[in-house]
GROMACS .gro file of C-alpha atoms in nm:
model
  176
    1MET     CA    1  -0.015   0.009  -0.004
    2CYS     CA    2   0.103   0.351  -0.081
    3ILE     CA    3  -0.025   0.665   0.101
    4LYS     CA    4   0.065   1.070   0.122
    5PHE     CA    5   0.249   1.180   0.399
    6ASN     CA    6   0.456   1.463   0.531
    7ASN     CA    7   0.422   1.576   0.187
    8GLY     CA    8   0.600   1.256   0.034
    9LEU     CA    9   0.502   0.922  -0.104
   10TYR     CA   10   0.560   0.592   0.128
   11THR     CA   11   0.501   0.270   0.134
   12VAL     CA   12   0.393   0.078   0.412
   13VAL     CA   13   0.686  -0.204   0.476
   14GLU     CA   14   0.519  -0.357   0.787
   15PHE     CA   15   0.245  -0.265   1.043
   16LEU     CA   16   0.123  -0.372   1.395
   17HIS     CA   17  -0.215  -0.289   1.523
   18VAL     CA   18  -0.161  -0.292   1.898
   19LYS     CA   19  -0.452  -0.179   2.159
   20PRO     CA   20  -0.356  -0.184   2.503
   21GLY     CA   21  -0.529  -0.313   2.806
   22LYS     CA   22  -0.534   0.088   2.944
   23GLY     CA   23  -0.608   0.476   2.631
   24PRO     CA   24  -0.723   0.399   2.259
   25ALA     CA   25  -0.560   0.140   2.025
   26PHE     CA   26  -0.273   0.287   1.815
   27VAL     CA   27  -0.112   0.148   1.500
   28ARG     CA   28   0.273   0.097   1.468
   29THR     CA   29   0.444   0.121   1.121
   30LYS     CA   30   0.693   0.176   0.989
   31LEU     CA   31   0.752   0.372   0.603
   32ARG     CA   32   0.979   0.397   0.336
   33ASN     CA   33   0.998   0.674   0.127
   34VAL     CA   34   0.954   0.601  -0.274
   35GLN     CA   35   1.218   0.891  -0.363
   36THR     CA   36   1.497   0.827  -0.095
   37GLY     CA   37   1.435   0.510  -0.009
   38ARG     CA   38   1.469   0.562   0.353
   39VAL     CA   39   1.295   0.360   0.629
   40ILE     CA   40   1.075   0.546   0.940
   41ASP     CA   41   0.850   0.488   1.260
   42ASN     CA   42   0.559   0.618   1.295
   43THR     CA   43   0.254   0.554   1.500
   44PHE     CA   44  -0.083   0.653   1.430
   45SER     CA   45  -0.340   0.683   1.611
   46VAL     CA   46  -0.678   0.524   1.576
   47GLY     CA   47  -0.910   0.711   1.326
   48VAL     CA   48  -0.611   0.944   1.186
   49LYS     CA   49  -0.717   0.908   0.772
   50LEU     CA   50  -0.468   0.882   0.506
   51GLU     CA   51  -0.455   0.940   0.173
   52GLU     CA   52  -0.387   0.703  -0.077
   53VAL     CA   53  -0.222   0.676  -0.357
   54ARG     CA   54  -0.210   0.502  -0.619
   55ILE     CA   55   0.038   0.213  -0.781
   56GLU     CA   56   0.075   0.058  -1.093
   57LYS     CA   57   0.353  -0.211  -1.114
   58ARG     CA   58   0.435  -0.282  -1.513
   59GLN     CA   59   0.717  -0.497  -1.689
   60PHE     CA   60   0.998  -0.320  -1.840
   61GLN     CA   61   1.220  -0.467  -2.073
   62TYR     CA   62   1.613  -0.289  -1.970
   63LEU     CA   63   1.819  -0.176  -2.338
   64TYR     CA   64   2.099  -0.001  -2.281
   65LYS     CA   65   2.297   0.303  -2.054
   66ASP     CA   66   2.349   0.653  -2.170
   67ASP     CA   67   2.439   0.981  -1.989
   68MET     CA   68   2.029   1.059  -2.002
   69GLY     CA   69   1.985   0.763  -1.701
   70TYR     CA   70   1.917   0.362  -1.848
   71ASN     CA   71   1.658   0.347  -2.089
   72PHE     CA   72   1.392   0.060  -2.046
   73MET     CA   73   1.148  -0.029  -2.331
   74ASN     CA   74   0.748  -0.054  -2.200
   75ASN     CA   75   0.637  -0.453  -2.255
   76GLU     CA   76   0.297  -0.367  -2.356
   77THR     CA   77   0.327  -0.055  -2.568
   78TYR     CA   78   0.677  -0.063  -2.623
   79GLU     CA   79   0.758   0.325  -2.614
   80GLN     CA   80   1.075   0.430  -2.439
   81VAL     CA   81   1.180   0.584  -2.109
   82SER     CA   82   1.503   0.740  -1.905
   83ILE     CA   83   1.479   0.594  -1.567
   84PRO     CA   84   1.761   0.788  -1.350
   85LYS     CA   85   2.033   0.528  -1.178
   86GLU     CA   86   1.927   0.632  -0.803
   87ILE     CA   87   1.575   0.567  -0.814
   88ILE     CA   88   1.638   0.166  -0.923
   89ASN     CA   89   1.720  -0.087  -0.660
   90GLY     CA   90   1.997  -0.283  -0.752
   91VAL     CA   91   2.135  -0.126  -1.048
   92ASP     CA   92   2.473  -0.290  -1.100
   93PHE     CA   93   2.361  -0.643  -1.173
   94LEU     CA   94   2.122  -0.529  -1.396
   95LYS     CA   95   2.243  -0.673  -1.783
   96ASP     CA   96   2.088  -0.611  -2.152
   97GLY     CA   97   1.750  -0.782  -2.198
   98GLU     CA   98   1.612  -0.800  -1.847
   99THR     CA   99   1.272  -0.781  -1.816
  100CYS     CA  100   1.217  -0.536  -1.423
  101ASP     CA  101   0.941  -0.407  -1.229
  102VAL     CA  102   0.869   0.021  -1.266
  103THR     CA  103   0.613   0.057  -1.007
  104ILE     CA  104   0.425   0.387  -1.168
  105HIS     CA  105   0.213   0.662  -1.006
  106ALA     CA  106  -0.127   0.617  -1.180
  107ASP     CA  107  -0.249   0.916  -1.156
  108THR     CA  108   0.047   1.153  -1.268
  109ASP     CA  109   0.209   0.857  -1.474
  110THR     CA  110   0.521   0.979  -1.317
  111ILE     CA  111   0.798   0.639  -1.244
  112LEU     CA  112   0.859   0.663  -0.855
  113PHE     CA  113   1.095   0.357  -0.912
  114ALA     CA  114   1.267   0.022  -1.001
  115ASP     CA  115   1.307  -0.291  -0.953
  116VAL     CA  116   1.592  -0.581  -1.078
  117PRO     CA  117   1.447  -0.955  -1.076
  118THR     CA  118   1.531  -1.021  -0.685
  119LYS     CA  119   1.760  -1.344  -0.773
  120VAL     CA  120   1.939  -1.295  -1.114
  121VAL     CA  121   2.218  -1.456  -1.277
  122LEU     CA  122   2.570  -1.374  -1.387
  123GLU     CA  123   2.873  -1.484  -1.496
  124VAL     CA  124   3.233  -1.434  -1.353
  125THR     CA  125   3.453  -1.280  -1.574
  126TYR     CA  126   3.715  -1.267  -1.329
  127THR     CA  127   3.846  -1.434  -0.991
  128GLU     CA  128   4.165  -1.554  -0.895
  129PRO     CA  129   4.228  -1.863  -0.897
  130GLY     CA  130   4.127  -2.119  -0.602
  131LEU     CA  131   4.318  -2.366  -0.441
  132LYS     CA  132   4.298  -2.700  -0.478
  133GLY     CA  133   4.155  -2.817  -0.150
  134ASP     CA  134   4.032  -2.510   0.029
  135THR     CA  135   3.633  -2.570  -0.001
  136ALA     CA  136   3.643  -2.723   0.350
  137THR     CA  137   3.659  -2.389   0.474
  138ASN     CA  138   3.379  -2.095   0.449
  139THR     CA  139   3.613  -1.823   0.333
  140LEU     CA  140   3.487  -1.573   0.046
  141LYS     CA  141   3.699  -1.440  -0.280
  142PRO     CA  142   3.609  -1.158  -0.465
  143ALA     CA  143   3.493  -1.142  -0.796
  144THR     CA  144   3.331  -0.952  -1.103
  145VAL     CA  145   3.053  -1.024  -1.287
  146GLU     CA  146   2.954  -0.933  -1.638
  147THR     CA  147   2.798  -0.664  -1.496
  148GLY     CA  148   3.139  -0.492  -1.373
  149ALA     CA  149   2.975  -0.553  -1.009
  150THR     CA  150   3.194  -0.747  -0.706
  151VAL     CA  151   3.069  -1.031  -0.539
  152ARG     CA  152   3.233  -1.242  -0.272
  153VAL     CA  153   3.205  -1.565  -0.344
  154PRO     CA  154   3.368  -1.924  -0.223
  155LEU     CA  155   3.656  -2.042  -0.315
  156PHE     CA  156   3.564  -2.299  -0.594
  157ILE     CA  157   3.426  -2.048  -0.800
  158ASN     CA  158   3.644  -1.937  -1.128
  159THR     CA  159   3.666  -1.727  -1.398
  160GLY     CA  160   3.363  -1.776  -1.646
  161ASP     CA  161   3.100  -1.998  -1.399
  162LYS     CA  162   2.735  -1.851  -1.392
  163ILE     CA  163   2.638  -1.774  -1.041
  164LYS     CA  164   2.319  -1.662  -0.901
  165VAL     CA  165   2.311  -1.357  -0.690
  166ASN     CA  166   2.063  -1.180  -0.422
  167THR     CA  167   2.060  -0.859  -0.611
  168THR     CA  168   1.882  -0.681  -0.275
  169ASP     CA  169   2.178  -0.743  -0.115
  170GLY     CA  170   2.479  -0.806  -0.318
  171SER     CA  171   2.546  -1.167  -0.207
  172TYR     CA  172   2.673  -1.488  -0.365
  173VAL     CA  173   2.331  -1.770  -0.337
  174GLU     CA  174   2.442  -2.036  -0.556
  175ARG     CA  175   2.617  -2.208  -0.878
  176ALA     CA  176   2.416  -2.200  -1.199
   0.00000   0.00000   0.00000
């Protein structure tokens, strides 16, 4: 759910309805600012009116990057739009042809933010070779993937391997 609060747009991350034994009920919330991504805690008393904002998620395909930003194509209308780097979540793991979810303000038709898929498969372009017999420990080494980002991977991963990466925190998930 997306609401208008303190002259900004916020999505509700978490909420808890509290009904204490003494006094009126209230709702404890965690709200994420759509523009900045900052999470704030807020408590609403019962009866507070909030303006709900209508948002839509649409599928866009990443095409290329230029000085204007990252260029995407709407999969339904085939129109192209440029999205700045600041509002794309997981931009370091974005590769050509990747389909992303773009959240759009339905009333003004403006792009609020874009999300790269949670897990993507990328090829390792460079990493130090692992030594034979080093698989027993849980040690990680840096590896550069095809998008240019650096991911910490186990010692048995070599150059040319395909790995699955979690785009929310940039961590190694598994070999693909």
